[in-house]
Amino acid sequence: MRSLDYDCLLNLVSELGCRLMESGAEIYRVEDSVHRLLQAYGVTTGEVFAIPNCVIVSVSIDDGRPLTRVRRVPSHGTDIDLLERYNALCRTLCVQTPPLHEALDALKNVPASRRTYSLPVLTGGYCLAGGAFCLFFGGTPRDAVCSALCAVVICLCLAVMDRMGTNQFFRTLVSATAASLLALGSAAVGVGENSDLIAIGALMLLMPGILFTTAMRDLMAGDTVSGVSKTVEALLIGCAIALGAGAALWLTHLVGR
């Protein structure tokens, strides 16, 4: 039977937990995946604790001494494709239990196989979604076209703010303000008909739906700290959207005086 390198095993499981969290996984999924991987390599004394910005893994080695890894998780969003790839790798590692250095290499190679989309493709997706949301809420075809343009502005603002390294609140605030200004302007010049529906169609793209759903799932699973943290984050994003729309209304009111 091969001897177990606990240091390498802790590096593997903590890295997996961190990457699952960065991909938008729920707390229970992160903890369960780490537990299963530890058990697959023969460790039954492992403990894992995860919150949205931290993963802690601890095991007891043969002589009873504890070893612990603490990983801080940076600010992140949700990448369903990447999350599924990490899940699939975890299941494979649990079944095959390859040497730990091979497992670490496989884990580090996962991002290279992820799907990535160019800015024009992302812009097209935002455009279609914005127009569709506007029609869904009762907008006219002209409103849908204007809402699609506002959605393009949101996409570009998010891309620029992301490259600047700004936080999510500020990115959302700037994007909501720009989109709302364009919505009000398009209705004012007669291109669009209903500025409210134009703005709503575009601003729906900023709503933290997945984040709020994950927060509710964590709360129902008993992960109160994580659930409350994500709920507050979702509410702050909602406040940023409201502040952005309010700022646009205030600016247009000043100009109209």
PDB file of N, CA and C in Angstrom, residues 157-233:
ATOM      1  N   CYS A 157     -19.781  48.332 -20.473  1.00  0.00           N
ATOM      2  CA  CYS A 157     -19.406  48.917 -19.182  1.00  0.00           C
ATOM      3  C   CYS A 157     -18.836  47.853 -18.248  1.00  0.00           C
ATOM      4  N   LEU A 158     -19.484  46.698 -18.199  1.00  0.00           N
ATOM      5  CA  LEU A 158     -19.007  45.617 -17.342  1.00  0.00           C
ATOM      6  C   LEU A 158     -17.621  45.150 -17.772  1.00  0.00           C
ATOM      7  N   ALA A 159     -17.406  45.072 -19.090  1.00  0.00           N
ATOM      8  CA  ALA A 159     -16.101  44.627 -19.597  1.00  0.00           C
ATOM      9  C   ALA A 159     -15.005  45.619 -19.216  1.00  0.00           C
ATOM     10  N   VAL A 160     -15.289  46.912 -19.372  1.00  0.00           N
ATOM     11  CA  VAL A 160     -14.299  47.939 -19.047  1.00  0.00           C
ATOM     12  C   VAL A 160     -14.027  47.970 -17.542  1.00  0.00           C
ATOM     13  N   MET A 161     -15.109  47.944 -16.748  1.00  0.00           N
ATOM     14  CA  MET A 161     -14.944  47.977 -15.296  1.00  0.00           C
ATOM     15  C   MET A 161     -14.208  46.743 -14.783  1.00  0.00           C
ATOM     16  N   ASP A 162     -14.468  45.607 -15.420  1.00  0.00           N
ATOM     17  CA  ASP A 162     -13.792  44.373 -15.005  1.00  0.00           C
ATOM     18  C   ASP A 162     -12.286  44.465 -15.261  1.00  0.00           C
ATOM     19  N   ARG A 163     -11.905  45.024 -16.401  1.00  0.00           N
ATOM     20  CA  ARG A 163     -10.481  45.179 -16.707  1.00  0.00           C
ATOM     21  C   ARG A 163      -9.817  46.179 -15.767  1.00  0.00           C
ATOM     22  N   MET A 164     -10.589  47.115 -15.256  1.00  0.00           N
ATOM     23  CA  MET A 164     -10.054  48.094 -14.309  1.00  0.00           C
ATOM     24  C   MET A 164      -9.953  47.527 -12.902  1.00  0.00           C
ATOM     25  N   GLY A 165     -10.554  46.347 -12.689  1.00  0.00           N
ATOM     26  CA  GLY A 165     -10.476  45.701 -11.379  1.00  0.00           C
ATOM     27  C   GLY A 165     -11.407  46.283 -10.340  1.00  0.00           C
ATOM     28  N   THR A 166     -12.494  46.921 -10.762  1.00  0.00           N
ATOM     29  CA  THR A 166     -13.433  47.508  -9.811  1.00  0.00           C
ATOM     30  C   THR A 166     -14.308  46.430  -9.184  1.00  0.00           C
ATOM     31  N   ASN A 167     -14.917  46.763  -8.051  1.00  0.00           N
ATOM     32  CA  ASN A 167     -15.766  45.797  -7.358  1.00  0.00           C
ATOM     33  C   ASN A 167     -17.149  45.708  -8.000  1.00  0.00           C
ATOM     34  N   GLN A 168     -17.893  44.687  -7.607  1.00  0.00           N
ATOM     35  CA  GLN A 168     -19.181  44.416  -8.249  1.00  0.00           C
ATOM     36  C   GLN A 168     -20.188  45.540  -8.041  1.00  0.00           C
ATOM     37  N   PHE A 169     -20.199  46.137  -6.856  1.00  0.00           N
ATOM     38  CA  PHE A 169     -21.151  47.217  -6.573  1.00  0.00           C
ATOM     39  C   PHE A 169     -20.932  48.379  -7.534  1.00  0.00           C
ATOM     40  N   PHE A 170     -19.679  48.810  -7.687  1.00  0.00           N
ATOM     41  CA  PHE A 170     -19.390  49.955  -8.559  1.00  0.00           C
ATOM     42  C   PHE A 170     -19.656  49.612 -10.023  1.00  0.00           C
ATOM     43  N   ARG A 171     -19.308  48.385 -10.439  1.00  0.00           N
ATOM     44  CA  ARG A 171     -19.582  47.969 -11.824  1.00  0.00           C
ATOM     45  C   ARG A 171     -21.075  48.032 -12.116  1.00  0.00           C
ATOM     46  N   THR A 172     -21.866  47.524 -11.176  1.00  0.00           N
ATOM     47  CA  THR A 172     -23.318  47.517 -11.370  1.00  0.00           C
ATOM     48  C   THR A 172     -23.875  48.931 -11.379  1.00  0.00           C
ATOM     49  N   LEU A 173     -23.386  49.777 -10.484  1.00  0.00           N
ATOM     50  CA  LEU A 173     -23.854  51.157 -10.403  1.00  0.00           C
ATOM     51  C   LEU A 173     -23.607  51.907 -11.705  1.00  0.00           C
ATOM     52  N   VAL A 174     -22.384  51.815 -12.218  1.00  0.00           N
ATOM     53  CA  VAL A 174     -22.033  52.521 -13.459  1.00  0.00           C
ATOM     54  C   VAL A 174     -22.842  51.978 -14.634  1.00  0.00           C
ATOM     55  N   SER A 175     -22.968  50.664 -14.726  1.00  0.00           N
ATOM     56  CA  SER A 175     -23.698  50.047 -15.836  1.00  0.00           C
ATOM     57  C   SER A 175     -25.174  50.434 -15.801  1.00  0.00           C
ATOM     58  N   ALA A 176     -25.773  50.411 -14.613  1.00  0.00           N
ATOM     59  CA  ALA A 176     -27.184  50.774 -14.490  1.00  0.00           C
ATOM     60  C   ALA A 176     -27.414  52.242 -14.836  1.00  0.00           C
ATOM     61  N   THR A 177     -26.501  53.099 -14.419  1.00  0.00           N
ATOM     62  CA  THR A 177     -26.636  54.524 -14.729  1.00  0.00           C
ATOM     63  C   THR A 177     -26.551  54.762 -16.240  1.00  0.00           C
ATOM     64  N   ALA A 178     -25.563  54.166 -16.891  1.00  0.00           N
ATOM     65  CA  ALA A 178     -25.393  54.351 -18.329  1.00  0.00           C
ATOM     66  C   ALA A 178     -26.588  53.820 -19.112  1.00  0.00           C
ATOM     67  N   ALA A 179     -27.067  52.631 -18.747  1.00  0.00           N
ATOM     68  CA  ALA A 179     -28.202  52.039 -19.461  1.00  0.00           C
ATOM     69  C   ALA A 179     -29.475  52.855 -19.249  1.00  0.00           C
ATOM     70  N   SER A 180     -29.683  53.332 -18.035  1.00  0.00           N
ATOM     71  CA  SER A 180     -30.886  54.119 -17.750  1.00  0.00           C
ATOM     72  C   SER A 180     -30.856  55.460 -18.479  1.00  0.00           C
ATOM     73  N   LEU A 181     -29.673  56.079 -18.540  1.00  0.00           N
ATOM     74  CA  LEU A 181     -29.556  57.336 -19.288  1.00  0.00           C
ATOM     75  C   LEU A 181     -29.884  57.127 -20.760  1.00  0.00           C
ATOM     76  N   LEU A 182     -29.399  56.043 -21.341  1.00  0.00           N
ATOM     77  CA  LEU A 182     -29.680  55.768 -22.745  1.00  0.00           C
ATOM     78  C   LEU A 182     -31.154  55.465 -22.958  1.00  0.00           C
ATOM     79  N   ALA A 183     -31.771  54.757 -22.005  1.00  0.00           N
ATOM     80  CA  ALA A 183     -33.200  54.449 -22.114  1.00  0.00           C
ATOM     81  C   ALA A 183     -34.035  55.727 -22.077  1.00  0.00           C
ATOM     82  N   LEU A 184     -33.714  56.614 -21.142  1.00  0.00           N
ATOM     83  CA  LEU A 184     -34.450  57.875 -21.052  1.00  0.00           C
ATOM     84  C   LEU A 184     -34.201  58.744 -22.280  1.00  0.00           C
ATOM     85  N   GLY A 185     -32.963  58.746 -22.751  1.00  0.00           N
ATOM     86  CA  GLY A 185     -32.641  59.559 -23.929  1.00  0.00           C
ATOM     87  C   GLY A 185     -33.333  59.057 -25.184  1.00  0.00           C
ATOM     88  N   SER A 186     -33.396  57.730 -25.361  1.00  0.00           N
ATOM     89  CA  SER A 186     -34.036  57.185 -26.555  1.00  0.00           C
ATOM     90  C   SER A 186     -35.525  57.492 -26.584  1.00  0.00           C
ATOM     91  N   ALA A 187     -36.156  57.481 -25.394  1.00  0.00           N
ATOM     92  CA  ALA A 187     -37.585  57.830 -25.349  1.00  0.00           C
ATOM     93  C   ALA A 187     -37.783  59.322 -25.566  1.00  0.00           C
ATOM     94  N   ALA A 188     -36.854  60.137 -25.082  1.00  0.00           N
ATOM     95  CA  ALA A 188     -36.980  61.593 -25.210  1.00  0.00           C
ATOM     96  C   ALA A 188     -36.878  62.054 -26.662  1.00  0.00           C
ATOM     97  N   VAL A 189     -36.044  61.382 -27.453  1.00  0.00           N
ATOM     98  CA  VAL A 189     -35.887  61.785 -28.858  1.00  0.00           C
ATOM     99  C   VAL A 189     -36.893  61.080 -29.774  1.00  0.00           C
ATOM    100  N   GLY A 190     -37.729  60.249 -29.213  1.00  0.00           N
ATOM    101  CA  GLY A 190     -38.778  59.614 -29.999  1.00  0.00           C
ATOM    102  C   GLY A 190     -38.414  58.295 -30.641  1.00  0.00           C
ATOM    103  N   VAL A 191     -37.225  57.766 -30.385  1.00  0.00           N
ATOM    104  CA  VAL A 191     -36.848  56.467 -30.950  1.00  0.00           C
ATOM    105  C   VAL A 191     -37.593  55.351 -30.229  1.00  0.00           C
ATOM    106  N   GLY A 192     -37.626  55.431 -28.907  1.00  0.00           N
ATOM    107  CA  GLY A 192     -38.378  54.480 -28.105  1.00  0.00           C
ATOM    108  C   GLY A 192     -39.687  55.090 -27.648  1.00  0.00           C
ATOM    109  N   GLU A 193     -40.580  54.242 -27.143  1.00  0.00           N
ATOM    110  CA  GLU A 193     -41.889  54.726 -26.718  1.00  0.00           C
ATOM    111  C   GLU A 193     -42.046  54.743 -25.200  1.00  0.00           C
ATOM    112  N   ASN A 194     -41.537  53.735 -24.519  1.00  0.00           N
ATOM    113  CA  ASN A 194     -41.711  53.626 -23.070  1.00  0.00           C
ATOM    114  C   ASN A 194     -40.343  53.489 -22.404  1.00  0.00           C
ATOM    115  N   SER A 195     -39.880  54.594 -21.823  1.00  0.00           N
ATOM    116  CA  SER A 195     -38.542  54.572 -21.232  1.00  0.00           C
ATOM    117  C   SER A 195     -38.440  53.589 -20.076  1.00  0.00           C
ATOM    118  N   ASP A 196     -39.550  53.412 -19.318  1.00  0.00           N
ATOM    119  CA  ASP A 196     -39.495  52.500 -18.182  1.00  0.00           C
ATOM    120  C   ASP A 196     -39.296  51.055 -18.630  1.00  0.00           C
ATOM    121  N   LEU A 197     -40.027  50.648 -19.681  1.00  0.00           N
ATOM    122  CA  LEU A 197     -39.898  49.279 -20.170  1.00  0.00           C
ATOM    123  C   LEU A 197     -38.542  49.046 -20.844  1.00  0.00           C
ATOM    124  N   ILE A 198     -38.040  50.076 -21.500  1.00  0.00           N
ATOM    125  CA  ILE A 198     -36.710  49.964 -22.114  1.00  0.00           C
ATOM    126  C   ILE A 198     -35.659  49.737 -21.033  1.00  0.00           C
ATOM    127  N   ALA A 199     -35.734  50.540 -19.972  1.00  0.00           N
ATOM    128  CA  ALA A 199     -34.760  50.424 -18.888  1.00  0.00           C
ATOM    129  C   ALA A 199     -34.894  49.085 -18.158  1.00  0.00           C
ATOM    130  N   ILE A 200     -36.119  48.667 -17.891  1.00  0.00           N
ATOM    131  CA  ILE A 200     -36.333  47.410 -17.163  1.00  0.00           C
ATOM    132  C   ILE A 200     -35.768  46.233 -17.953  1.00  0.00           C
ATOM    133  N   GLY A 201     -36.010  46.217 -19.255  1.00  0.00           N
ATOM    134  CA  GLY A 201     -35.511  45.121 -20.075  1.00  0.00           C
ATOM    135  C   GLY A 201     -34.003  44.987 -19.996  1.00  0.00           C
ATOM    136  N   ALA A 202     -33.296  46.125 -19.979  1.00  0.00           N
ATOM    137  CA  ALA A 202     -31.832  46.087 -19.912  1.00  0.00           C
ATOM    138  C   ALA A 202     -31.339  45.800 -18.498  1.00  0.00           C
ATOM    139  N   LEU A 203     -31.968  46.412 -17.492  1.00  0.00           N
ATOM    140  CA  LEU A 203     -31.508  46.254 -16.115  1.00  0.00           C
ATOM    141  C   LEU A 203     -31.733  44.847 -15.577  1.00  0.00           C
ATOM    142  N   MET A 204     -32.635  44.096 -16.199  1.00  0.00           N
ATOM    143  CA  MET A 204     -32.822  42.704 -15.777  1.00  0.00           C
ATOM    144  C   MET A 204     -31.541  41.888 -15.915  1.00  0.00           C
ATOM    145  N   LEU A 205     -30.657  42.308 -16.811  1.00  0.00           N
ATOM    146  CA  LEU A 205     -29.396  41.587 -17.015  1.00  0.00           C
ATOM    147  C   LEU A 205     -28.449  41.745 -15.830  1.00  0.00           C
ATOM    148  N   LEU A 206     -28.701  42.758 -15.003  1.00  0.00           N
ATOM    149  CA  LEU A 206     -27.847  42.989 -13.841  1.00  0.00           C
ATOM    150  C   LEU A 206     -28.391  42.347 -12.571  1.00  0.00           C
ATOM    151  N   MET A 207     -29.597  41.829 -12.624  1.00  0.00           N
ATOM    152  CA  MET A 207     -30.212  41.263 -11.428  1.00  0.00           C
ATOM    153  C   MET A 207     -29.449  40.031 -10.947  1.00  0.00           C
ATOM    154  N   PRO A 208     -29.172  39.921  -9.632  1.00  0.00           N
ATOM    155  CA  PRO A 208     -28.387  38.799  -9.091  1.00  0.00           C
ATOM    156  C   PRO A 208     -29.254  37.570  -8.821  1.00  0.00           C
ATOM    157  N   GLY A 209     -29.890  37.048  -9.851  1.00  0.00           N
ATOM    158  CA  GLY A 209     -30.817  35.932  -9.674  1.00  0.00           C
ATOM    159  C   GLY A 209     -30.138  34.663  -9.184  1.00  0.00           C
ATOM    160  N   ILE A 210     -29.038  34.281  -9.823  1.00  0.00           N
ATOM    161  CA  ILE A 210     -28.332  33.056  -9.424  1.00  0.00           C
ATOM    162  C   ILE A 210     -27.780  33.210  -8.012  1.00  0.00           C
ATOM    163  N   LEU A 211     -27.237  34.379  -7.702  1.00  0.00           N
ATOM    164  CA  LEU A 211     -26.675  34.617  -6.369  1.00  0.00           C
ATOM    165  C   LEU A 211     -27.756  34.493  -5.292  1.00  0.00           C
ATOM    166  N   PHE A 212     -28.923  35.067  -5.540  1.00  0.00           N
ATOM    167  CA  PHE A 212     -30.001  35.012  -4.555  1.00  0.00           C
ATOM    168  C   PHE A 212     -30.522  33.581  -4.394  1.00  0.00           C
ATOM    169  N   THR A 213     -30.637  32.853  -5.506  1.00  0.00           N
ATOM    170  CA  THR A 213     -31.075  31.459  -5.437  1.00  0.00           C
ATOM    171  C   THR A 213     -30.090  30.611  -4.638  1.00  0.00           C
ATOM    172  N   THR A 214     -28.792  30.815  -4.879  1.00  0.00           N
ATOM    173  CA  THR A 214     -27.771  30.087  -4.126  1.00  0.00           C
ATOM    174  C   THR A 214     -27.832  30.428  -2.641  1.00  0.00           C
ATOM    175  N   ALA A 215     -28.107  31.700  -2.338  1.00  0.00           N
ATOM    176  CA  ALA A 215     -28.222  32.116  -0.934  1.00  0.00           C
ATOM    177  C   ALA A 215     -29.374  31.387  -0.251  1.00  0.00           C
ATOM    178  N   MET A 216     -30.515  31.291  -0.930  1.00  0.00           N
ATOM    179  CA  MET A 216     -31.658  30.586  -0.350  1.00  0.00           C
ATOM    180  C   MET A 216     -31.347  29.103  -0.172  1.00  0.00           C
ATOM    181  N   ARG A 217     -30.629  28.532  -1.120  1.00  0.00           N
ATOM    182  CA  ARG A 217     -30.261  27.111  -1.014  1.00  0.00           C
ATOM    183  C   ARG A 217     -29.338  26.881   0.180  1.00  0.00           C
ATOM    184  N   ASP A 218     -28.398  27.793   0.401  1.00  0.00           N
ATOM    185  CA  ASP A 218     -27.497  27.668   1.544  1.00  0.00           C
ATOM    186  C   ASP A 218     -28.255  27.806   2.859  1.00  0.00           C
ATOM    187  N   LEU A 219     -29.203  28.742   2.911  1.00  0.00           N
ATOM    188  CA  LEU A 219     -29.985  28.921   4.135  1.00  0.00           C
ATOM    189  C   LEU A 219     -30.806  27.679   4.452  1.00  0.00           C
ATOM    190  N   MET A 220     -31.426  27.106   3.424  1.00  0.00           N
ATOM    191  CA  MET A 220     -32.247  25.908   3.643  1.00  0.00           C
ATOM    192  C   MET A 220     -31.399  24.698   4.021  1.00  0.00           C
ATOM    193  N   ALA A 221     -30.115  24.701   3.600  1.00  0.00           N
ATOM    194  CA  ALA A 221     -29.224  23.597   3.945  1.00  0.00           C
ATOM    195  C   ALA A 221     -28.600  23.779   5.324  1.00  0.00           C
ATOM    196  N   GLY A 222     -28.905  24.893   5.986  1.00  0.00           N
ATOM    197  CA  GLY A 222     -28.362  25.131   7.316  1.00  0.00           C
ATOM    198  C   GLY A 222     -27.069  25.907   7.341  1.00  0.00           C
ATOM    199  N   ASP A 223     -26.576  26.347   6.186  1.00  0.00           N
ATOM    200  CA  ASP A 223     -25.343  27.143   6.124  1.00  0.00           C
ATOM    201  C   ASP A 223     -25.715  28.618   6.290  1.00  0.00           C
ATOM    202  N   THR A 224     -26.023  28.992   7.524  1.00  0.00           N
ATOM    203  CA  THR A 224     -26.588  30.316   7.795  1.00  0.00           C
ATOM    204  C   THR A 224     -25.627  31.446   7.458  1.00  0.00           C
ATOM    205  N   VAL A 225     -24.360  31.304   7.849  1.00  0.00           N
ATOM    206  CA  VAL A 225     -23.384  32.368   7.601  1.00  0.00           C
ATOM    207  C   VAL A 225     -23.266  32.644   6.106  1.00  0.00           C
ATOM    208  N   SER A 226     -23.134  31.590   5.328  1.00  0.00           N
ATOM    209  CA  SER A 226     -23.016  31.748   3.880  1.00  0.00           C
ATOM    210  C   SER A 226     -24.298  32.319   3.278  1.00  0.00           C
ATOM    211  N   GLY A 227     -25.440  31.791   3.721  1.00  0.00           N
ATOM    212  CA  GLY A 227     -26.714  32.255   3.173  1.00  0.00           C
ATOM    213  C   GLY A 227     -26.949  33.730   3.438  1.00  0.00           C
ATOM    214  N   VAL A 228     -26.687  34.159   4.660  1.00  0.00           N
ATOM    215  CA  VAL A 228     -26.881  35.572   5.000  1.00  0.00           C
ATOM    216  C   VAL A 228     -25.901  36.448   4.230  1.00  0.00           C
ATOM    217  N   SER A 229     -24.649  35.994   4.127  1.00  0.00           N
ATOM    218  CA  SER A 229     -23.637  36.765   3.401  1.00  0.00           C
ATOM    219  C   SER A 229     -24.036  36.972   1.941  1.00  0.00           C
ATOM    220  N   LYS A 230     -24.476  35.898   1.289  1.00  0.00           N
ATOM    221  CA  LYS A 230     -24.864  36.005  -0.119  1.00  0.00           C
ATOM    222  C   LYS A 230     -26.153  36.810  -0.282  1.00  0.00           C
ATOM    223  N   THR A 231     -27.062  36.707   0.677  1.00  0.00           N
ATOM    224  CA  THR A 231     -28.292  37.502   0.610  1.00  0.00           C
ATOM    225  C   THR A 231     -27.976  38.990   0.691  1.00  0.00           C
ATOM    226  N   VAL A 232     -27.079  39.349   1.603  1.00  0.00           N
ATOM    227  CA  VAL A 232     -26.672  40.756   1.724  1.00  0.00           C
ATOM    228  C   VAL A 232     -25.993  41.226   0.436  1.00  0.00           C
ATOM    229  N   GLU A 233     -25.151  40.372  -0.141  1.00  0.00           N
ATOM    230  CA  GLU A 233     -24.487  40.729  -1.394  1.00  0.00           C
ATOM    231  C   GLU A 233     -25.507  40.967  -2.504  1.00  0.00           C
TER     232      GLU A 233
END
